[in-house]
Coordinates of C-alpha atoms in Angstrom, one line a residue:
X283 CA 10.5 -4.6 23.2
X284 CA 7.2 -4.4 21.6
X285 CA 6.4 -5.0 18.4
X286 CA 3.7 -4.1 16.4
X287 CA 2.2 -5.9 13.6
X288 CA 0.3 -5.9 10.1
X289 CA -2.3 -8.1 10.6
X290 CA -4.1 -6.6 7.4
X291 CA -3.9 -4.8 4.3
X292 CA -6.8 -3.1 1.9
X293 CA -5.7 -1.1 -1.1
X294 CA -7.3 1.3 -4.3
X295 CA -5.6 2.6 -6.6
X296 CA -4.7 3.9 -10.2
X297 CA -2.7 0.7 -10.3
X298 CA -5.7 -1.8 -9.5
X299 CA -7.6 -2.9 -6.7
X300 CA -6.2 -5.7 -4.8
X301 CA -2.6 -6.9 -3.3
X302 CA -1.6 -9.3 -6.9
X303 CA -2.6 -6.6 -9.3
X304 CA -1.2 -4.4 -7.7
X305 CA 2.4 -5.6 -7.0
X306 CA 1.9 -7.3 -10.6
X307 CA 2.1 -3.9 -11.8
X308 CA 3.8 -2.0 -9.6
X309 CA 7.2 -4.7 -10.1
X310 CA 6.6 -4.2 -13.8
X311 CA 6.9 -0.9 -13.3
X312 CA 3.3 -0.5 -15.4
X313 CA 2.1 3.2 -14.9
X314 CA -1.5 4.3 -14.1
X315 CA -1.6 7.8 -15.7
X316 CA -3.9 9.1 -18.0
X317 CA -5.3 12.1 -18.9
X318 CA -8.3 14.2 -17.9
X319 CA -9.3 16.8 -19.4
X320 CA -12.2 18.1 -16.6
X321 CA -9.9 19.1 -13.9
X322 CA -7.5 21.6 -15.3
X323 CA -9.2 24.8 -16.2
X324 CA -7.4 25.3 -19.1
X325 CA -5.7 22.3 -20.6
X326 CA -6.2 18.0 -20.2
X327 CA -4.3 16.9 -17.1
X328 CA -2.2 14.0 -17.2
X329 CA -3.6 12.0 -13.7
X330 CA -3.9 8.6 -11.7
X331 CA -7.2 7.9 -11.7
X332 CA -8.8 5.2 -10.0
X333 CA -11.2 3.3 -12.6
X334 CA -12.5 0.0 -11.5
X335 CA -16.2 0.0 -10.0
X336 CA -16.5 1.2 -7.2
X337 CA -19.1 -0.2 -4.1
X338 CA -22.1 1.7 -3.3
X339 CA -22.3 3.4 0.2
X340 CA -25.1 1.7 2.5
X341 CA -27.8 2.9 2.1
X342 CA -28.1 3.6 6.5
X343 CA -24.8 6.2 6.0
X344 CA -26.0 7.9 2.7
X345 CA -25.1 11.4 5.1
X346 CA -21.3 9.7 3.8
X347 CA -21.7 9.7 -0.1
X348 CA -18.7 10.8 -1.5
X349 CA -16.6 9.4 -4.4
X350 CA -13.8 9.9 -1.4
X351 CA -15.9 7.9 1.0
X352 CA -16.2 5.0 -1.9
X353 CA -12.5 5.2 -2.7
X354 CA -12.1 4.1 1.2
X355 CA -14.5 1.5 1.2
X356 CA -13.4 -0.2 -1.7
X357 CA -10.0 -0.7 0.9
X358 CA -11.6 -1.2 3.9
X359 CA -14.3 -3.7 2.3
X360 CA -10.6 -6.2 2.1
X361 CA -10.2 -5.6 5.9
X362 CA -13.9 -6.2 6.9
X363 CA -13.1 -9.9 7.8
X364 CA -10.6 -9.1 10.3
X365 CA -12.1 -6.0 11.8
X366 CA -15.1 -9.1 12.5
X367 CA -12.6 -11.2 14.2
X368 CA -10.7 -8.4 16.5
X369 CA -14.6 -6.6 17.3
X370 CA -15.3 -10.3 18.7
X371 CA -12.3 -10.7 20.6
X372 CA -11.3 -7.3 21.5
X373 CA -14.6 -5.6 21.6
X374 CA -15.6 -2.7 19.7
X375 CA -14.6 -0.4 22.2
X376 CA -11.1 -1.1 21.5
X377 CA -10.9 -0.5 18.2
X378 CA -9.2 3.0 16.7
X379 CA -9.1 5.0 13.4
X380 CA -6.7 7.3 12.2
X381 CA -6.3 8.3 9.0
X382 CA -4.9 10.7 6.9
X383 CA -6.6 12.8 4.2
X384 CA -6.4 16.5 2.4
X385 CA -9.3 16.4 0.2
X386 CA -11.9 14.8 2.1
X387 CA -15.1 15.2 0.5
X388 CA -14.2 18.0 -1.5
X389 CA -15.4 17.2 -5.0
X390 CA -19.1 16.6 -3.9
X391 CA -18.7 20.5 -2.7
X392 CA -17.2 21.2 -6.2
X393 CA -20.5 19.5 -7.6
X394 CA -22.6 21.2 -5.4
X395 CA -21.4 24.9 -6.2
X396 CA -22.2 23.7 -9.9
X397 CA -25.3 22.9 -9.4
X398 CA -26.1 26.3 -7.7
X399 CA -24.4 28.2 -9.7
X400 CA -27.3 26.6 -12.5
X401 CA -30.0 27.1 -9.7
X402 CA -29.6 29.1 -7.1
X403 CA -29.8 26.4 -4.5
X404 CA -28.0 23.6 -3.5
X405 CA -29.3 20.3 -4.4
X406 CA -31.2 18.6 -2.0
X407 CA -29.5 16.7 0.6
X408 CA -25.9 18.2 0.2
X409 CA -23.8 18.5 3.4
X410 CA -20.7 21.0 4.1
X411 CA -20.1 18.0 6.5
X412 CA -19.0 15.8 3.3
X413 CA -16.1 18.2 2.9
X414 CA -14.5 18.5 6.5
X415 CA -11.6 16.5 6.7
X416 CA -13.2 14.4 10.1
X417 CA -15.8 12.9 7.6
X418 CA -13.3 9.9 6.5
X419 CA -12.3 8.6 9.5
X420 CA -16.3 8.9 11.3
X421 CA -17.3 7.0 7.9
X422 CA -14.9 4.6 8.9
X423 CA -16.3 3.9 12.3
X424 CA -20.0 3.8 10.9
X425 CA -19.4 1.4 8.6
X426 CA -17.9 -0.8 10.8
X427 CA -19.7 -0.2 14.5
X428 CA -16.9 1.0 16.3
X429 CA -16.3 3.1 19.4
X430 CA -12.5 3.2 20.2
X431 CA -10.6 6.8 19.6
X432 CA -11.1 7.6 16.1
X433 CA -10.0 10.9 14.2
X434 CA -8.3 12.7 11.1
X435 CA -4.4 13.6 10.5
X436 CA -3.7 16.3 7.7
X437 CA -0.6 17.5 7.2
X438 CA -1.0 17.4 3.8
X439 CA 1.4 15.1 1.8
X440 CA 2.7 13.6 4.7
X441 CA -1.0 12.7 6.8
X442 CA -1.2 8.9 6.2
X443 CA 2.2 8.3 7.2
X444 CA 1.4 10.1 10.5
X445 CA -1.1 8.0 10.7
X446 CA 1.0 4.8 12.0
X447 CA 2.8 7.2 14.8
X448 CA -0.7 8.0 16.2
X449 CA -1.3 4.3 15.8
X450 CA 0.8 3.1 17.5
X451 CA 1.0 5.4 20.4
X452 CA -2.4 4.7 20.8
X453 CA -1.5 0.4 21.7
X454 CA 1.3 1.5 23.7
X455 CA -1.0 3.1 25.8
X456 CA -2.9 0.6 25.6
X457 CA -6.1 2.8 24.7
X458 CA -6.8 0.2 21.4
X459 CA -6.3 -3.4 20.9
X460 CA -6.4 -3.0 17.3
X461 CA -5.9 0.1 14.8
X462 CA -7.1 0.1 11.3
X463 CA -5.0 3.5 9.4
X464 CA -4.8 4.1 6.4
X465 CA -5.4 7.1 3.7
X466 CA -7.5 7.9 1.6
X467 CA -8.3 11.5 -1.5
X468 CA -9.3 11.8 -4.4
X469 CA -9.5 14.0 -7.5
X470 CA -10.9 17.3 -7.7
X471 CA -10.7 20.8 -9.0
X472 CA -9.3 22.7 -5.5
X473 CA -6.0 20.3 -5.7
X474 CA -5.0 20.3 -9.6
X475 CA -5.9 24.0 -9.9
X476 CA -4.1 24.7 -6.8
X477 CA -0.7 23.2 -8.4
X478 CA -0.6 23.9 -11.1
X479 CA -1.1 28.0 -9.2
X480 CA 2.3 26.7 -7.9
X481 CA 3.8 25.9 -11.1
X482 CA 4.2 22.7 -10.1
X483 CA 1.8 20.3 -12.8
X484 CA 3.5 18.3 -15.2
X485 CA 1.5 18.4 -18.4
X486 CA 3.3 15.1 -19.2
X487 CA 4.0 12.0 -17.5
X488 CA 6.3 13.2 -14.4
X489 CA 10.5 12.4 -14.3
X490 CA 11.4 12.4 -10.9
X491 CA 15.1 13.8 -10.1
X492 CA 15.4 14.2 -13.5
X493 CA 17.1 17.4 -14.9
X494 CA 14.0 17.6 -16.9
X495 CA 11.5 17.3 -14.5
X496 CA 8.0 19.8 -14.5
X497 CA 7.1 18.5 -11.0
X498 CA 4.0 16.4 -10.6
X499 CA 0.6 14.7 -11.4
X500 CA -2.2 14.1 -9.3
X501 CA -3.0 11.0 -8.3
X502 CA -5.9 9.3 -6.3
X503 CA -6.9 6.0 -3.8
X504 CA -6.7 4.5 -0.1
X505 CA -4.7 1.5 1.5
X506 CA -6.0 0.7 5.1
X507 CA -4.3 -1.3 8.0
X508 CA -4.5 -3.3 10.8
X509 CA -2.4 -2.9 13.4
X510 CA -2.0 -4.7 16.6
X511 CA 0.5 -5.7 18.8
X512 CA 2.8 -8.4 17.7
X513 CA 1.4 -11.0 20.4
X514 CA -1.5 -9.7 19.9
X515 CA -1.9 -10.5 16.6
X516 CA -0.6 -13.9 16.4
X517 CA -4.3 -15.0 17.2
X518 CA -5.1 -12.9 13.6
X519 CA -1.8 -13.9 11.5
X520 CA -2.0 -16.6 9.0
X521 CA 0.1 -19.9 10.2
X522 CA 3.2 -20.5 8.9
X523 CA 3.6 -16.5 7.6
X524 CA 6.1 -14.5 8.7
X525 CA 4.6 -10.9 10.6
X526 CA 5.5 -7.6 8.3
X527 CA 6.2 -4.8 10.8
X528 CA 6.0 -1.4 11.4
X529 CA 9.8 -1.3 12.8
X530 CA 10.5 2.4 12.8
X531 CA 8.6 5.7 12.5
X532 CA 10.9 9.4 12.5
X533 CA 8.5 12.5 12.4
X534 CA 10.1 16.3 12.2
X535 CA 8.7 19.7 11.4
X536 CA 11.1 21.8 10.5
X537 CA 8.9 24.7 9.1
X538 CA 11.2 26.0 7.0
X539 CA 8.5 27.4 4.6
X540 CA 4.4 27.2 4.5
X541 CA 5.2 25.4 0.6
X542 CA 8.7 24.7 0.0
X543 CA 11.2 22.2 1.6
X544 CA 14.8 23.4 3.4
X545 CA 17.2 23.5 0.7
X546 CA 19.6 21.0 2.6
X547 CA 16.3 18.6 3.1
X548 CA 16.9 18.8 7.3
X549 CA 13.9 17.7 8.6
X550 CA 14.3 15.1 6.1
X551 CA 17.7 14.2 7.0
X552 CA 15.5 14.8 11.2
X553 CA 13.0 12.5 10.0
X554 CA 15.1 9.4 8.7
X555 CA 17.4 9.6 11.5
X556 CA 15.0 9.2 13.9
X557 CA 13.2 6.4 12.1
X558 CA 16.3 4.3 12.0
X559 CA 17.0 5.1 15.7
X560 CA 13.5 3.7 16.5
X561 CA 14.2 0.6 14.0
X562 CA 17.2 -0.1 15.9
X563 CA 19.1 -0.6 13.6
X564 CA 22.1 1.2 11.1
X565 CA 21.5 3.1 7.9
X566 CA 23.7 0.8 6.4
X567 CA 20.8 -2.1 7.0
X568 CA 18.2 -0.3 5.0
X569 CA 17.4 -2.6 1.6
X570 CA 15.4 0.2 -0.5
X571 CA 14.0 3.6 -0.2
X572 CA 10.7 4.5 -1.6
X573 CA 11.0 7.7 -2.5
X574 CA 9.1 11.0 -1.3
X575 CA 10.1 11.6 -5.4
X576 CA 7.4 14.4 -6.7
X577 CA 9.3 15.1 -9.6
X578 CA 9.2 18.9 -8.4
X579 CA 12.6 20.8 -8.1
X580 CA 12.9 21.7 -4.5
X581 CA 11.7 18.3 -3.3
X582 CA 14.1 15.9 -5.8
X583 CA 17.1 18.1 -5.0
X584 CA 16.5 18.5 -1.3
X585 CA 15.6 14.5 -0.9
X586 CA 18.7 13.5 -2.7
X587 CA 20.9 15.7 -0.7
X588 CA 19.4 14.3 2.3
X589 CA 19.2 10.7 1.3
X590 CA 23.4 11.4 1.0
X591 CA 23.7 12.5 4.3
X592 CA 21.6 9.6 5.8
X593 CA 23.2 6.9 3.9
X594 CA 26.7 7.3 2.2
X595 CA 28.9 5.5 2.1
X596 CA 26.3 2.7 1.8
X597 CA 23.4 4.4 -0.5
X598 CA 20.6 2.3 -0.9
X599 CA 18.4 1.4 -4.4
X600 CA 16.0 3.8 -4.0
X601 CA 13.2 4.9 -6.3
X602 CA 9.7 7.2 -6.6
X603 CA 6.7 5.4 -7.6
X604 CA 5.1 8.5 -8.1
X605 CA 5.5 7.7 -12.1
X606 CA 2.9 4.9 -11.3
X607 CA 0.6 5.9 -9.0
X608 CA 0.4 10.4 -9.9
X609 CA 1.0 11.9 -6.3
X610 CA -2.1 10.9 -3.9
X611 CA -1.8 13.8 -1.4
X612 CA -2.8 12.8 1.9
X613 CA -2.9 8.8 0.8
X614 CA 0.3 9.0 -0.6
X615 CA 2.0 8.1 2.8
X616 CA -0.2 4.7 2.9
X617 CA -0.7 4.2 -0.4
X618 CA 2.9 3.7 -0.4
X619 CA 3.5 2.5 2.6
X620 CA 1.3 -0.8 1.1
X621 CA 3.9 -1.0 -1.5
X622 CA 6.8 -1.7 1.5
X623 CA 4.2 -4.2 2.5
X624 CA 4.1 -5.9 -0.6
X625 CA 7.6 -6.3 -1.6
X626 CA 8.0 -7.5 2.0
X627 CA 4.9 -10.4 1.9
X628 CA 5.3 -13.6 0.6
X629 CA 3.6 -12.3 -2.5
X630 CA 6.9 -11.2 -3.4
X631 CA 9.3 -14.4 -2.9
X632 CA 12.1 -13.1 -5.8
X633 CA 12.4 -9.8 -3.7
X634 CA 12.0 -8.0 -6.6
X635 CA 11.9 -4.2 -6.5
X636 CA 9.4 -1.3 -8.0
X637 CA 11.8 0.5 -11.2
X638 CA 12.3 3.9 -11.4
X639 CA 10.5 5.3 -14.6
X640 CA 12.4 8.2 -15.6
X641 CA 14.6 9.2 -18.7
X642 CA 18.1 8.7 -16.7
X643 CA 18.5 11.9 -17.8
X644 CA 20.8 13.3 -14.3
X645 CA 20.3 16.7 -12.8
X646 CA 24.7 16.8 -12.2
X647 CA 23.7 19.9 -9.1
X648 CA 22.2 16.7 -7.0
X649 CA 23.9 14.0 -5.8
X650 CA 23.5 10.1 -7.8
X651 CA 21.6 7.5 -6.2
X652 CA 21.2 4.1 -6.9
X653 CA 18.0 4.2 -9.1
X654 CA 16.6 0.5 -9.5
X655 CA 16.5 0.0 -13.1
X656 CA 13.4 0.6 -15.6
X657 CA 15.0 -1.9 -17.7
X658 CA 15.3 -5.2 -16.7
X659 CA 13.8 -6.9 -13.2
X660 CA 16.3 -6.0 -10.3
X661 CA 16.7 -8.1 -7.1
X662 CA 17.3 -6.9 -3.6
X663 CA 19.4 -8.1 -1.0
X664 CA 17.9 -11.6 -0.5
X665 CA 15.3 -11.7 1.6
X666 CA 14.6 -7.8 1.7
X667 CA 14.5 -6.7 5.8
X668 CA 14.2 -3.2 5.9
X669 CA 12.8 -0.7 3.9
X670 CA 12.3 2.9 4.2
X671 CA 9.3 5.1 2.7
X672 CA 9.8 9.1 3.1
X673 CA 6.9 11.6 3.0
X674 CA 7.4 15.6 3.1
X675 CA 4.4 17.8 3.6
X676 CA 4.8 21.6 3.3
X677 CA 5.4 23.3 6.3
X678 CA 8.5 21.2 6.4
X679 CA 6.0 18.0 8.0
X680 CA 7.8 15.1 7.6
X681 CA 7.5 11.4 8.5
X682 CA 9.8 8.2 7.9
X683 CA 8.6 4.5 8.1
X684 CA 10.3 1.6 8.3
X685 CA 8.6 -1.7 7.9
X686 CA 10.6 -5.1 8.1
X687 CA 10.2 -8.7 7.8
X688 CA 9.6 -10.4 11.3
X689 CA 10.5 -13.7 12.0
X690 CA 6.8 -15.3 13.7
X691 CA 8.3 -14.3 17.1
X692 CA 8.1 -11.4 19.4
X693 CA 8.7 -10.1 23.4
X694 CA 6.6 -7.6 24.9

């Protein structure tokens, strides 16, 4: 069976802008959330903001200048050498791009509207195309000078999890030899006030699965990966390191409600079971699940039921990392996939897991899960082999991903 290998990762998150920093903060449970007073109309919001320096958009690509693309570029520069090697080996037409986003350049549109309200005209150089969802992928294709398949997926909070399924199809259909996947989203007033209108914003750090949970914190960031067939990837990987594989993908669309999940998690169950089946493993082999864990009333209730349904009697260790980064919406699937990658990598030799940050006040209405303790370092089963990441979106557009530690061998 053909295996899909991850050959490079780039990150730009509230926890840091390189793999070492991000992993250190992830395992320590160091939150990147902080108050910001210019997003919600009536009060301060607790958000996950990228605070490090961002690269400038090259002058030749100035038509793509948005904060969203700057965050994406910060992550993309970390995979640039791998992409250049692939261009020389495969050709620029054999490298695809599939990214997920929900905001694209909306923040630039907000600034343009503020200018218009003052000056009765839009600022010079403003282009509505900056807000189009495809702008993100088009920018990265132009930056890397590629000509392969290029498109964007926008299914709300599962956007950049679903890109992995699209990339695998491109590789398996022999339309590409490498696919760049990932996601990028940036803070803007539209998303904060939209979720606030749904009464889903927490004024304090979110408390996933707590009886006291009040809703989400919004975050921003980007993560990008290079994916290749494992046999092709061997020449581009570091010798001696076990590859990290995209082992399983599960998708579902339960369409229960435009903004609420099925109360018993039917779509979530289907997605997780499909990923396990696709990975050709048993549920008991999953060492850890990165929960969608938004800290909204309905998501946490259904996800706890779904986890119980899929994994009983062998409940895996679980945690939500959204109290660390905030919910990065269209980028959440990719950023949390990156966390899974780092946990399986050689940078985590002790097989530590990220703690579940909350007040430990269990909601007795929901099944009890095996949360990773925040009080002491937690070792997974040594070595970690299979990790699942859940992304559940509006409209029941769900995705579960399984990543695994390979053994430097593969069959094509």
